[in-house]
Amino acid sequence: MEKSAEKIVILTGAGISAESGLGTFRDEDGLWAKHRIEDVATPEGFARDPDLVHAFYNARRAQSADASPNAAHTALGELQRSWPGEVVIITQNVDGLHEQGGAEAVLHMHGTLDGALCAACDHRWPAPASMSPTELCPACAQPRTRPDIVWFGEMPYFMEAIYDHLAEADIFASIGTSGQVYPAAAFVQEAQMAGAHTVELNLEPSAGASSFAESRLGRASEIVPHWTGDILARA
Ligand code: APR
């Protein structure tokens, strides 16, 4: 296969948005140090206290609306535009910073803060800035509105398409994720089985660091533009 036809599959996590001011989950002062996962990120927590869960995501939506993409996001947008082969971006992030950084067709496997979902009829619509449990679904009129976020115990989105992409990957990069949440944490093995070159770009070695052929450690805003520059120099 010609080098120019190589397919690049990229997985991103909270670390890529950290320098845009959005908190990660598992770092020392991360979101999971301040909130209990079972309260704000499970269907059971939502059933128990929908006000609390909406307040949590309303705050994150507001914070996300104020954030701007950093050099790592824009470097991936530039890679997608300039690389002669396909560049697929899969993100666990629910912010819109990849798109604001110029990326297209991003697969938001854990959903997005921009979306509202009806728990009764699965209808989806754009989320208002502030959601509440009394909001009615525009399709079925039931008050079962929830954020369109994939919670623990739920099936991430786009899995069939993601596994197809991983099976065709020539290069797989994992950026800014701790490698502690499945199924994303196992994508490196899928890509490796497909014969892809695997590279991790993170502040520190992740839980799955030993599975990667290459490691680049540092802040995403520095190491991602460096990496995309190296890749584009080969095009
Ligand atoms: N540059 C690069 N990496 C960074 C930076 C930075 N500036 N800052 C932090 N990191 C790294 C951390 O070292 C850590 O390994 O980003 C990683 C963030 O890990 P997590 O907080 O666990 O976030 P993530 O891997 O995206 O979490 C996965 O868990 O709770 C769920 O659904 C949530 O999508 C999320 C999933």
Short mmCIF file of C-alpha atoms and ligand atoms in Angstrom, two decimals:
data_model
loop_
_atom_site.label_atom_id
_atom_site.label_comp_id
_atom_site.label_asym_id
_atom_site.label_seq_id
_atom_site.Cartn_x
_atom_site.Cartn_y
_atom_site.Cartn_z
CA MET A 1 0.00 0.00 0.00
CA GLU A 2 1.25 3.49 -0.82
CA LYS A 3 2.19 5.55 2.20
CA SER A 4 -0.15 8.31 1.09
CA ALA A 5 -3.12 5.93 1.34
CA GLU A 6 -2.47 5.04 4.98
CA LYS A 7 -5.51 5.24 7.19
CA ILE A 8 -5.06 7.02 10.51
CA VAL A 9 -7.45 6.30 13.38
CA ILE A 10 -7.25 8.58 16.42
CA LEU A 11 -8.86 8.12 19.84
CA THR A 12 -9.00 11.13 22.14
CA GLY A 13 -9.87 11.62 25.79
CA ALA A 14 -10.19 14.40 28.35
CA GLY A 15 -6.44 15.17 28.30
CA ILE A 16 -6.71 16.81 24.88
CA SER A 17 -9.17 19.38 26.26
CA ALA A 18 -7.36 19.95 29.58
CA GLU A 19 -5.39 22.93 28.28
CA SER A 20 -8.63 24.45 27.00
CA GLY A 21 -9.66 24.65 30.66
CA LEU A 22 -11.96 21.61 30.78
CA GLY A 23 -11.27 19.32 33.72
CA THR A 24 -10.21 15.71 33.19
CA PHE A 25 -11.88 12.90 35.15
CA ARG A 26 -9.15 10.99 36.96
CA ASP A 27 -6.39 13.52 37.55
CA GLU A 28 -5.89 14.66 41.14
CA ASP A 29 -8.39 17.54 40.95
CA GLY A 30 -10.49 15.85 38.25
CA LEU A 31 -14.28 15.61 38.03
CA TRP A 32 -14.39 12.20 39.72
CA ALA A 33 -12.62 13.62 42.77
CA LYS A 34 -15.52 16.05 43.22
CA HIS A 35 -18.54 14.01 42.12
CA ARG A 36 -19.52 10.38 42.58
CA ILE A 37 -19.74 8.51 39.27
CA GLU A 38 -22.78 6.56 40.52
CA ASP A 39 -24.61 9.83 41.30
CA VAL A 40 -24.03 11.76 38.07
CA ALA A 41 -22.98 9.28 35.38
CA THR A 42 -25.27 6.26 35.63
CA PRO A 43 -28.91 5.68 34.60
CA GLU A 44 -29.62 4.72 38.24
CA GLY A 45 -28.23 8.04 39.51
CA PHE A 46 -30.41 9.89 37.00
CA ALA A 47 -33.51 7.96 38.10
CA ARG A 48 -32.75 8.81 41.76
CA ASP A 49 -32.00 12.50 41.33
CA PRO A 50 -32.51 13.98 37.85
CA ASP A 51 -32.09 17.55 39.17
CA LEU A 52 -28.59 16.78 40.40
CA VAL A 53 -27.62 15.09 37.12
CA HIS A 54 -28.99 17.93 34.98
CA ALA A 55 -27.19 20.47 37.20
CA PHE A 56 -23.92 18.58 36.69
CA TYR A 57 -24.24 18.51 32.89
CA ASN A 58 -25.65 22.07 32.70
CA ALA A 59 -22.48 23.25 34.45
CA ARG A 60 -20.29 21.26 32.08
CA ARG A 61 -22.23 22.57 29.07
CA ALA A 62 -21.70 26.16 30.24
CA GLN A 63 -17.99 25.56 30.86
CA SER A 64 -17.63 23.89 27.49
CA ALA A 65 -19.41 26.76 25.70
CA ASP A 66 -16.79 29.15 27.11
CA ALA A 67 -13.83 26.99 26.08
CA SER A 68 -11.78 27.32 22.90
CA PRO A 69 -9.90 24.63 21.03
CA ASN A 70 -6.16 24.43 21.72
CA ALA A 71 -3.24 23.65 19.42
CA ALA A 72 -3.85 19.90 19.73
CA HIS A 73 -7.42 20.16 18.42
CA THR A 74 -6.44 22.42 15.53
CA ALA A 75 -3.49 20.16 14.63
CA LEU A 76 -5.88 17.20 14.24
CA GLY A 77 -8.22 19.31 12.08
CA GLU A 78 -5.25 20.27 9.91
CA LEU A 79 -4.15 16.60 9.71
CA GLN A 80 -7.62 15.61 8.49
CA ARG A 81 -7.54 18.29 5.78
CA SER A 82 -3.97 17.70 4.62
CA TRP A 83 -3.38 13.96 4.88
CA PRO A 84 -4.00 12.22 1.55
CA GLY A 85 -5.57 9.18 3.25
CA GLU A 86 -8.47 8.90 5.67
CA VAL A 87 -8.18 10.34 9.18
CA VAL A 88 -10.87 9.13 11.58
CA ILE A 89 -11.30 10.89 14.91
CA ILE A 90 -13.05 8.99 17.68
CA THR A 91 -13.51 10.89 20.92
CA GLN A 92 -14.65 10.00 24.40
CA ASN A 93 -15.12 13.73 24.99
CA VAL A 94 -18.56 15.29 25.12
CA ASP A 95 -17.32 18.81 24.29
CA GLY A 96 -17.32 20.21 20.75
CA LEU A 97 -13.69 21.34 20.65
CA HIS A 98 -12.59 18.97 17.87
CA GLU A 99 -15.23 20.43 15.56
CA GLN A 100 -14.34 23.97 16.62
CA GLY A 101 -10.72 23.10 15.85
CA GLY A 102 -11.68 22.24 12.28
CA ALA A 103 -12.23 18.47 12.52
CA GLU A 104 -15.11 16.81 10.68
CA ALA A 105 -17.24 13.71 11.17
CA VAL A 106 -15.96 13.18 14.73
CA LEU A 107 -17.36 10.03 16.31
CA HIS A 108 -18.55 11.03 19.78
CA MET A 109 -18.67 7.56 21.30
CA HIS A 110 -19.76 8.87 24.73
CA GLY A 111 -22.35 11.29 23.35
CA THR A 112 -22.30 15.08 23.39
CA LEU A 113 -23.34 17.95 25.64
CA ASP A 114 -25.06 19.52 22.62
CA GLY A 115 -27.69 16.80 22.53
CA ALA A 116 -30.90 16.06 24.41
CA LEU A 117 -32.36 12.56 24.40
CA CYS A 118 -35.80 11.32 25.42
CA ALA A 119 -35.43 8.32 27.73
CA ALA A 120 -38.99 7.27 26.82
CA CYS A 121 -38.93 7.30 23.00
CA ASP A 122 -35.21 7.83 22.05
CA HIS A 123 -35.98 11.04 20.16
CA ARG A 124 -32.96 13.38 19.94
CA TRP A 125 -32.85 17.17 19.61
CA PRO A 126 -30.39 20.02 20.27
CA ALA A 127 -29.95 20.56 24.01
CA PRO A 128 -30.85 23.97 25.42
CA ALA A 129 -28.14 25.68 27.50
CA SER A 130 -29.94 24.59 30.65
CA MET A 131 -31.86 21.31 30.79
CA SER A 132 -34.36 20.32 33.47
CA PRO A 133 -36.36 17.22 34.41
CA THR A 134 -39.65 19.01 33.65
CA GLU A 135 -38.72 19.65 30.00
CA LEU A 136 -41.05 17.70 27.70
CA CYS A 137 -39.87 15.62 24.76
CA PRO A 138 -40.91 17.45 21.55
CA ALA A 139 -41.86 14.10 19.99
CA CYS A 140 -43.75 12.16 22.69
CA ALA A 141 -44.40 14.97 25.23
CA GLN A 142 -43.15 12.90 28.19
CA PRO A 143 -40.99 14.58 30.87
CA ARG A 144 -38.13 12.08 30.41
CA THR A 145 -35.52 14.42 28.93
CA ARG A 146 -31.90 13.49 29.62
CA PRO A 147 -28.53 14.65 28.29
CA ASP A 148 -27.41 12.65 25.25
CA ILE A 149 -24.43 11.32 27.18
CA VAL A 150 -23.42 7.65 27.41
CA TRP A 151 -23.33 6.74 31.09
CA PHE A 152 -21.57 3.87 32.84
CA GLY A 153 -23.44 0.65 32.12
CA GLU A 154 -24.68 1.94 28.73
CA MET A 155 -23.45 0.99 25.27
CA PRO A 156 -21.17 3.59 23.65
CA TYR A 157 -22.25 4.95 20.26
CA PHE A 158 -20.89 4.04 16.79
CA MET A 159 -19.23 0.81 17.97
CA GLU A 160 -19.77 -1.09 14.72
CA ALA A 161 -18.28 1.73 12.63
CA ILE A 162 -15.42 2.14 15.13
CA TYR A 163 -14.41 -1.53 14.98
CA ASP A 164 -14.56 -1.39 11.18
CA HIS A 165 -12.21 1.62 11.20
CA LEU A 166 -9.83 -0.06 13.67
CA ALA A 167 -9.68 -3.16 11.46
CA GLU A 168 -8.48 -0.96 8.58
CA ALA A 169 -6.09 1.24 10.56
CA ASP A 170 -2.47 1.67 9.43
CA ILE A 171 -1.72 4.09 12.26
CA PHE A 172 -3.60 4.23 15.57
CA ALA A 173 -3.03 7.10 17.98
CA SER A 174 -4.45 7.45 21.46
CA ILE A 175 -4.34 11.00 22.82
CA GLY A 176 -5.02 12.26 26.35
CA THR A 177 -6.82 9.26 27.79
CA SER A 178 -5.98 7.30 30.93
CA GLY A 179 -6.93 3.98 29.32
CA GLN A 180 -9.14 3.01 32.24
CA VAL A 181 -12.52 2.92 30.55
CA TYR A 182 -13.60 0.13 28.20
CA PRO A 183 -14.27 -0.46 25.37
CA ALA A 184 -12.06 2.49 24.31
CA ALA A 185 -9.14 1.18 26.39
CA ALA A 186 -9.00 -1.95 24.21
CA PHE A 187 -8.95 -0.15 20.83
CA VAL A 188 -5.15 -0.30 20.81
CA GLN A 189 -5.26 -4.11 20.78
CA GLU A 190 -7.78 -4.12 17.92
CA ALA A 191 -5.57 -1.78 15.90
CA GLN A 192 -2.47 -3.80 16.71
CA MET A 193 -4.20 -7.00 15.52
CA ALA A 194 -5.00 -5.17 12.29
CA GLY A 195 -1.27 -4.51 11.88
CA ALA A 196 -1.38 -0.80 12.69
CA HIS A 197 1.52 1.16 14.12
CA THR A 198 0.29 2.25 17.56
CA VAL A 199 1.29 5.44 19.35
CA GLU A 200 0.26 6.93 22.67
CA LEU A 201 0.38 10.69 23.24
CA ASN A 202 -0.28 11.57 26.86
CA LEU A 203 1.01 13.55 29.80
CA GLU A 204 2.09 10.33 31.49
CA PRO A 205 2.06 6.64 30.55
CA SER A 206 -1.57 5.43 30.61
CA ALA A 207 -2.85 2.19 32.15
CA GLY A 208 -2.37 0.49 28.78
CA ALA A 209 0.97 2.11 27.91
CA SER A 210 2.79 -1.20 27.38
CA SER A 211 0.42 -2.07 24.51
CA PHE A 212 1.69 0.79 22.35
CA ALA A 213 4.65 0.55 19.99
CA GLU A 214 5.51 4.22 20.43
CA SER A 215 5.04 6.68 23.27
CA ARG A 216 5.23 10.47 23.22
CA LEU A 217 4.87 12.08 26.61
CA GLY A 218 4.02 15.72 27.32
CA ARG A 219 1.27 18.29 27.06
CA ALA A 220 -1.15 17.68 24.21
CA SER A 221 -0.80 21.25 22.89
CA GLU A 222 2.90 20.55 22.31
CA ILE A 223 3.21 16.88 21.44
CA VAL A 224 0.17 16.58 19.15
CA PRO A 225 1.24 19.33 16.67
CA HIS A 226 4.73 17.78 16.74
CA TRP A 227 3.34 14.33 15.93
CA THR A 228 1.00 15.55 13.17
CA GLY A 229 3.94 17.53 11.73
CA ASP A 230 6.03 14.35 11.62
CA ILE A 231 3.18 12.45 9.97
CA LEU A 232 2.53 15.16 7.37
CA ALA A 233 6.23 15.34 6.56
CA ARG A 234 5.90 11.76 5.26
CA ALA A 235 2.87 12.47 3.05
N1 APR B 1 -1.98 16.74 27.71
C1 APR B 1 -2.03 15.41 27.51
N2 APR B 1 -2.57 14.55 28.38
C2 APR B 1 -3.10 15.06 29.50
C3 APR B 1 -3.10 16.45 29.79
C4 APR B 1 -2.49 17.30 28.84
N3 APR B 1 -2.42 18.62 29.01
N4 APR B 1 -3.68 16.64 31.00
C5 APR B 1 -4.04 15.44 31.45
N5 APR B 1 -3.69 14.47 30.56
C6 APR B 1 -3.91 13.02 30.63
C7 APR B 1 -3.87 12.46 32.03
O1 APR B 1 -2.54 12.13 32.39
C8 APR B 1 -4.75 11.23 31.91
O2 APR B 1 -4.00 10.08 31.53
O3 APR B 1 -5.20 12.77 30.15
C9 APR B 1 -5.71 11.59 30.76
C10 APR B 1 -7.14 11.86 31.20
O4 APR B 1 -7.69 10.69 31.74
P1 APR B 1 -9.18 10.64 32.33
O5 APR B 1 -9.39 11.79 33.24
O6 APR B 1 -9.39 9.28 32.88
O7 APR B 1 -10.10 10.91 31.04
P2 APR B 1 -10.54 9.87 29.90
O8 APR B 1 -9.49 8.84 29.67
O9 APR B 1 -10.99 10.68 28.75
O10 APR B 1 -11.79 9.19 30.57
C11 APR B 1 -12.51 8.23 29.84
O11 APR B 1 -14.14 8.08 31.55
O12 APR B 1 -15.53 8.93 33.17
C12 APR B 1 -15.45 8.54 31.88
O13 APR B 1 -16.96 9.04 30.22
C13 APR B 1 -15.84 9.58 30.86
O14 APR B 1 -15.08 9.78 28.59
C14 APR B 1 -14.66 9.63 29.93
C15 APR B 1 -13.98 8.30 30.17
#
